[in-house]
Amino acid sequence: ERVWSDVASLTPDRVGQSVLVRARVHNVRGKGKSCFLVLRQATATVQAAMFVDDQTVSKGMVKYASALPRESIVDVEGKLAAPAAPVEGCSQSQVELHVTAIHCVSRSAVLPFEVTDAARSAEAVKKAAEAGEVLPTVGQDVRLDNRFIDLRTPANQAIFRVQSAVCQLFRESLQGEGFIEIHTPKLLAGASEGGAAVFRFDYMGRPGCLAQSPQFYKQMAICSDLGRVFEIGPVFRAENSYTHRHLCEFTGLDMEMTVNESYHEVLDVLDRLFVHMFQGLNERCARELAVIGEQFPYEPLKFLPKSLRLTFAEGIQMLQEAGYDVDPFGDLNTELERALGKLVKEKYNTEFYMLHRYPLAIRPFYTMPCKDDPRYSCSFDIFIRGEEIISGAQRIHDPALLTERAEALGLPVETIQSYLDSFKYGAPPHGGCGVGLERVVMLFCGLDNIRKTSMFPRDPKRLEP
Ligand code: 4AD
């Protein structure tokens, strides 16, 4: 029986053992009677050496190995040895595999670019340039056209492990607070977040929409007495804006819960959730975060043990005092959000904060107006490094007011009638929010583009791969 080993498990205590690994050919150098390969599994690498001898390694075998294309998958058998000096550039630098047999399982075609070129940091390129050397780089479009290769770089391997951990921590925290995970339909009759950014299609002969959020259905779950619910699922937005933070399909982390007094109960849950998430990422993903930082250097996120809450009016005041010309009842554009993020960081030493009590006029129709001043709403946005990752609110649970608001904003009420009806039979006060997964990962890791944190991004120009 053959026993397989992971590359990451090849450590000095195993020197002398015979091992069998399946890995990619990360690099290969043939030198006549010998051949050195770097074998790679995800981010773990080890050197494998072959020397022509009279027994196991023939000249033909060395020639065969020397000609293997990079990124091919090979099965390699050999004995683990201690190298004369640590193998530079390999994660398993204290061992070397002396190959006795090698077999190509899947041969790579000619690569559109080298994985090592895609893995290079801008800093390394700059340093080399200063020394007069030109290092190849790979542009974003070429990477994304060949995302299945691009994903093999160490930083990308780490990014998607961090992404997985974000979902895990989100689940963990909410389940610990009595939330249950639900799954809502993505094929809908009407738009849930306004008509402009909706993908429409033909649903068996009548108009259908792709869900822009689980908004209506998580609220209906509350009306059905499910109490506290969350969902992790796809969200579709026909957003015709080509920016660093908009996708046409992203993953939404949504939650909704009953509230007794106010939306601050939702913010309390989110405060515990995100502190748990950030601490969890720093602890569980320390290695991945370091790997990402090697290619894309960044400062760790500053956050407080209890998150800062500012009212929208306080935010406006901070901006005004800093000399910005802002409309106290208008929306904040990207620049203003960033500027406020900077001011908040300077004053409160945090890059994670909550802004609440937004003007009602700039929020969706289902948002609850403030009782004391209906120009404002029981709503909030949450920011990382000056960019929005969350938007949420207490919702209107009175069916008459909800219908009135929908009509006032010119929504085609007939397409959302069943949603409006669900509040007629007793509806508890409730609130919740939607979190953009790709934005959380992008901003936590200080990355500059949301395409880096979407495995196969969809934007106005891209529907493949
Ligand atoms: O702000 P949005 O549109 O809010 C809603 O969907 C509401 N139903 C939420 C609620 O419960 N009130 O989206 C929520 C989050 C944003 O904060 C952002 O992180 C992300 O989803 N998001 C996008 N991410 C990538 N590409 C896009 N086009 C996004 N649009 C929103």
PDB file of C-alpha atoms and ligand atoms in Angstrom, residues 193 212-213 215 218 237 239 245-247 250 254 256 366 388-393 395 432-436 439 450, ligand 1:
ATOM      1  CA  GLU A 193     -33.399  47.233  -3.691  1.00  0.00           C
ATOM      2  CA  GLN A 212     -30.459  42.125  -5.254  1.00  0.00           C
ATOM      3  CA  SER A 213     -30.458  41.020  -1.613  1.00  0.00           C
ATOM      4  CA  GLN A 215     -34.015  41.636   2.149  1.00  0.00           C
ATOM      5  CA  LYS A 218     -35.328  37.526   5.667  1.00  0.00           C
ATOM      6  CA  ARG A 237     -26.574  43.899  -8.957  1.00  0.00           C
ATOM      7  CA  GLU A 239     -24.471  47.955 -11.425  1.00  0.00           C
ATOM      8  CA  ARG A 245     -15.473  48.155  -5.064  1.00  0.00           C
ATOM      9  CA  HIS A 246     -18.484  47.182  -7.160  1.00  0.00           C
ATOM     10  CA  LEU A 247     -19.251  43.760  -8.565  1.00  0.00           C
ATOM     11  CA  PHE A 250     -21.085  39.314  -4.804  1.00  0.00           C
ATOM     12  CA  ASP A 254     -27.140  39.060   5.730  1.00  0.00           C
ATOM     13  CA  GLU A 256     -32.151  40.048  10.521  1.00  0.00           C
ATOM     14  CA  TYR A 366     -38.466  49.784   3.924  1.00  0.00           C
ATOM     15  CA  GLU A 388     -18.723  50.963   3.483  1.00  0.00           C
ATOM     16  CA  ILE A 389     -18.936  47.254   4.233  1.00  0.00           C
ATOM     17  CA  ILE A 390     -22.398  47.133   5.798  1.00  0.00           C
ATOM     18  CA  SER A 391     -25.697  48.846   5.471  1.00  0.00           C
ATOM     19  CA  GLY A 392     -28.663  48.135   7.684  1.00  0.00           C
ATOM     20  CA  ALA A 393     -31.625  49.485   9.599  1.00  0.00           C
ATOM     21  CA  ARG A 395     -37.486  48.138   9.124  1.00  0.00           C
ATOM     22  CA  GLY A 432     -30.836  43.782  10.283  1.00  0.00           C
ATOM     23  CA  CYS A 433     -28.143  44.405   7.765  1.00  0.00           C
ATOM     24  CA  GLY A 434     -26.261  43.215   4.723  1.00  0.00           C
ATOM     25  CA  VAL A 435     -22.481  42.773   4.651  1.00  0.00           C
ATOM     26  CA  GLY A 436     -20.443  42.468   1.462  1.00  0.00           C
ATOM     27  CA  ARG A 439     -15.458  44.117   0.652  1.00  0.00           C
ATOM     28  CA  ILE A 450     -12.549  43.972  -4.966  1.00  0.00           C
TER      29      ILE A 450
HETATM   30  O1  4AD B   1     -25.953  48.652   0.900  1.00  0.00           O
HETATM   31  P1  4AD B   1     -26.673  47.466   0.313  1.00  0.00           P
HETATM   32  O2  4AD B   1     -27.202  47.625  -1.039  1.00  0.00           O
HETATM   33  O3  4AD B   1     -27.805  47.098   1.351  1.00  0.00           O
HETATM   34  C1  4AD B   1     -28.706  46.065   1.189  1.00  0.00           C
HETATM   35  O4  4AD B   1     -28.609  45.178   0.383  1.00  0.00           O
HETATM   36  C2  4AD B   1     -29.744  46.069   2.212  1.00  0.00           C
HETATM   37  N1  4AD B   1     -30.741  45.039   1.919  1.00  0.00           N
HETATM   38  C3  4AD B   1     -29.054  45.802   3.505  1.00  0.00           C
HETATM   39  C4  4AD B   1     -29.922  45.885   4.644  1.00  0.00           C
HETATM   40  O5  4AD B   1     -30.076  44.904   5.355  1.00  0.00           O
HETATM   41  N2  4AD B   1     -30.467  47.044   4.867  1.00  0.00           N
HETATM   42  O6  4AD B   1     -25.679  46.230   0.358  1.00  0.00           O
HETATM   43  C5  4AD B   1     -25.140  45.760   1.562  1.00  0.00           C
HETATM   44  C6  4AD B   1     -23.641  45.587   1.432  1.00  0.00           C
HETATM   45  C7  4AD B   1     -22.886  46.887   1.210  1.00  0.00           C
HETATM   46  O7  4AD B   1     -22.600  47.541   2.418  1.00  0.00           O
HETATM   47  C8  4AD B   1     -21.626  46.400   0.538  1.00  0.00           C
HETATM   48  O8  4AD B   1     -20.698  45.888   1.470  1.00  0.00           O
HETATM   49  C9  4AD B   1     -22.122  45.261  -0.292  1.00  0.00           C
HETATM   50  O9  4AD B   1     -23.330  44.818   0.292  1.00  0.00           O
HETATM   51  N3  4AD B   1     -22.368  45.671  -1.680  1.00  0.00           N
HETATM   52  C10 4AD B   1     -21.578  45.352  -2.712  1.00  0.00           C
HETATM   53  N4  4AD B   1     -20.437  44.651  -2.790  1.00  0.00           N
HETATM   54  C11 4AD B   1     -19.875  44.494  -4.005  1.00  0.00           C
HETATM   55  N5  4AD B   1     -20.403  44.972  -5.139  1.00  0.00           N
HETATM   56  C12 4AD B   1     -21.552  45.684  -5.119  1.00  0.00           C
HETATM   57  N6  4AD B   1     -22.069  46.134  -6.255  1.00  0.00           N
HETATM   58  C13 4AD B   1     -22.192  45.918  -3.871  1.00  0.00           C
HETATM   59  N7  4AD B   1     -23.320  46.535  -3.484  1.00  0.00           N
HETATM   60  C14 4AD B   1     -23.404  46.381  -2.161  1.00  0.00           C
END
